[in-house]
Tab-separated table of C-alpha atoms in Angstrom:
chain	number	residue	atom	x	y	z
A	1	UNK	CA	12.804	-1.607	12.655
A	2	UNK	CA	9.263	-0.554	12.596
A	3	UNK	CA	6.672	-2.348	11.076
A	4	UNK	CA	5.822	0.425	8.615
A	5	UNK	CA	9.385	1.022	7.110
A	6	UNK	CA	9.851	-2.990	6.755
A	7	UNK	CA	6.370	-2.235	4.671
A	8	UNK	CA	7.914	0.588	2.885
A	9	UNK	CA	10.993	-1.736	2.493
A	10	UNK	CA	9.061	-4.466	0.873
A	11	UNK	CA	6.864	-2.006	-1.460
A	12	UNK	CA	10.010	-0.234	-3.206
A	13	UNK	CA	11.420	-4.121	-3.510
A	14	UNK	CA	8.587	-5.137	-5.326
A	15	UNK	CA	8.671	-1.901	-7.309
A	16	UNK	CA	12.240	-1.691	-8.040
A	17	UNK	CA	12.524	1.320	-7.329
A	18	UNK	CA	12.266	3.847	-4.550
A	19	UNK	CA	9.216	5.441	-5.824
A	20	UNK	CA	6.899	4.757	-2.622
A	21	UNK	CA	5.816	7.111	-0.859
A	22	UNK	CA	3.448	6.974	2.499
A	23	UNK	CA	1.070	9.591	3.036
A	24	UNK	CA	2.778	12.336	0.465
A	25	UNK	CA	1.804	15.813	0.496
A	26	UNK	CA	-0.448	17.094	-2.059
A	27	UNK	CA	2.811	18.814	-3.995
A	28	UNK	CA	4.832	15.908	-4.060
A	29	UNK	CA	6.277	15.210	-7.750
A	30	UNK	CA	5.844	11.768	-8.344
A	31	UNK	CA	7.752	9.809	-11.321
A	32	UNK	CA	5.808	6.778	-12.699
A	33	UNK	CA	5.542	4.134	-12.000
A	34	UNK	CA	4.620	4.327	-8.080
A	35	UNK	CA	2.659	3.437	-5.323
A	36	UNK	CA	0.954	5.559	-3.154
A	37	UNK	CA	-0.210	4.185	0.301
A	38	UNK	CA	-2.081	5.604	3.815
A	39	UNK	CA	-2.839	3.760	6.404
A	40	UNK	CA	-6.738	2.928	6.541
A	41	UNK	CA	-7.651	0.827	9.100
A	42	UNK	CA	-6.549	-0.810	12.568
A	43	UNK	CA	-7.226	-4.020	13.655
A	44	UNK	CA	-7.093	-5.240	16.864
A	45	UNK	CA	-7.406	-8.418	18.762
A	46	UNK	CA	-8.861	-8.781	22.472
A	47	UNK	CA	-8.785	-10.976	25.301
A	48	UNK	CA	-9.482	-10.181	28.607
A	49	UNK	CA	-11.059	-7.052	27.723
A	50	UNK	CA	-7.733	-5.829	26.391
A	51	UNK	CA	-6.284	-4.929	23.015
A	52	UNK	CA	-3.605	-7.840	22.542
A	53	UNK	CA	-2.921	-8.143	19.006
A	54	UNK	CA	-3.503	-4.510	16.652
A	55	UNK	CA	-2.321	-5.292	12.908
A	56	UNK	CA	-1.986	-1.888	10.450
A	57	UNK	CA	-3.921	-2.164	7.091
A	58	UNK	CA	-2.930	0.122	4.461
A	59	UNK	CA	-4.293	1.329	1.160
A	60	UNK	CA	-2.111	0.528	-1.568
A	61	UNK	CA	-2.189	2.477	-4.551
A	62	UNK	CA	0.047	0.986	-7.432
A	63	UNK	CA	0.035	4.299	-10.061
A	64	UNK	CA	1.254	3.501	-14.029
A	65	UNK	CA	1.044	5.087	-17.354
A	66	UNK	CA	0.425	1.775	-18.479
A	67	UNK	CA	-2.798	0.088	-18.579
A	68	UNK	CA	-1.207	-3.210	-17.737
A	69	UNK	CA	1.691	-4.630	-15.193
A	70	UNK	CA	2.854	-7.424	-13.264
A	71	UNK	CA	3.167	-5.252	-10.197
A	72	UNK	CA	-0.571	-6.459	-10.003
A	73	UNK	CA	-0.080	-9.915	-9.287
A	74	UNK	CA	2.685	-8.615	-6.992
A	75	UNK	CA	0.801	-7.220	-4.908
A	76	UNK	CA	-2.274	-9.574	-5.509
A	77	UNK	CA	0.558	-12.062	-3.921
A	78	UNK	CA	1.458	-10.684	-0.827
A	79	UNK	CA	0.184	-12.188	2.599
A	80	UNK	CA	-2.957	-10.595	3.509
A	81	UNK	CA	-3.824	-8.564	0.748
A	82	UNK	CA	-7.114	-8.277	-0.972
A	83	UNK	CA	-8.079	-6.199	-4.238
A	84	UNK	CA	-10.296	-3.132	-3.769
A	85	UNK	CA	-10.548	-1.436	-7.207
A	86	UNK	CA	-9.078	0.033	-10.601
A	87	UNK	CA	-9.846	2.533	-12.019
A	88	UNK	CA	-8.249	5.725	-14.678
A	89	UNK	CA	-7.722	9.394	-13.744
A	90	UNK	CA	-5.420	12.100	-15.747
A	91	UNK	CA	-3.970	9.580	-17.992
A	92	UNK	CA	-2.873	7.270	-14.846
A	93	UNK	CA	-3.936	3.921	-14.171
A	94	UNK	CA	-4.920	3.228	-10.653
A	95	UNK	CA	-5.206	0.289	-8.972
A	96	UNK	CA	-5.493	-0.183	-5.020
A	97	UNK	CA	-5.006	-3.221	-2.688
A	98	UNK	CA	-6.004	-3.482	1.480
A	99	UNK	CA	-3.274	-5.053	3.304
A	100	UNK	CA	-2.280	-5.932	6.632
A	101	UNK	CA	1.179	-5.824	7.447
């Protein structure tokens, strides 16, 4: 299976729902809670003046009405991850994670 669907996988497992969505279109109707994430950045690895190891980092967006959730230590959790910011927009609480997976 590609890497990104075992990603996807793992995000709507930790969600509990199916409410992930990579990349969506701007007139995508999105039920809350959900998380929102685009891949950012690629890292890669070299020896021998060749690429031998490239690892995906995404943006993760976890989305809530609520101001508070343990989907934030979930994600806080994972292997590779690292906070980036919070912050409030419409009514929606935002808060996004960089990880490599």
């Amino acid at each position: 299976m590609d890497q990104r669907l075992k990603f996807q996988t793992l995000l709507e497992e930790l969600l509990g729902s199916r409410n992930v969505h990579f990349q969506p279109n701007e007139n995508i109707s999105m039920t809350y809670p959900a998380i929102v994430y685009n891949l950012d950045y690629m890292e890669s690895l070299h020896g021998n003046n060749k690429p031998y190891n490239i690892q995906d980092r995404y943006s993760v967006t976890y989305i809530d009405r609520k101001p508070t959730s343990d989907m934030r230590m979930k994600l806080a959790s994972l292997p590779k991850s690292a906070f980036d910011r919070a912050f409030q927009s419409n009514g929606l609480n935002h808060i996004i994670f960089n990880i490599y997976y």
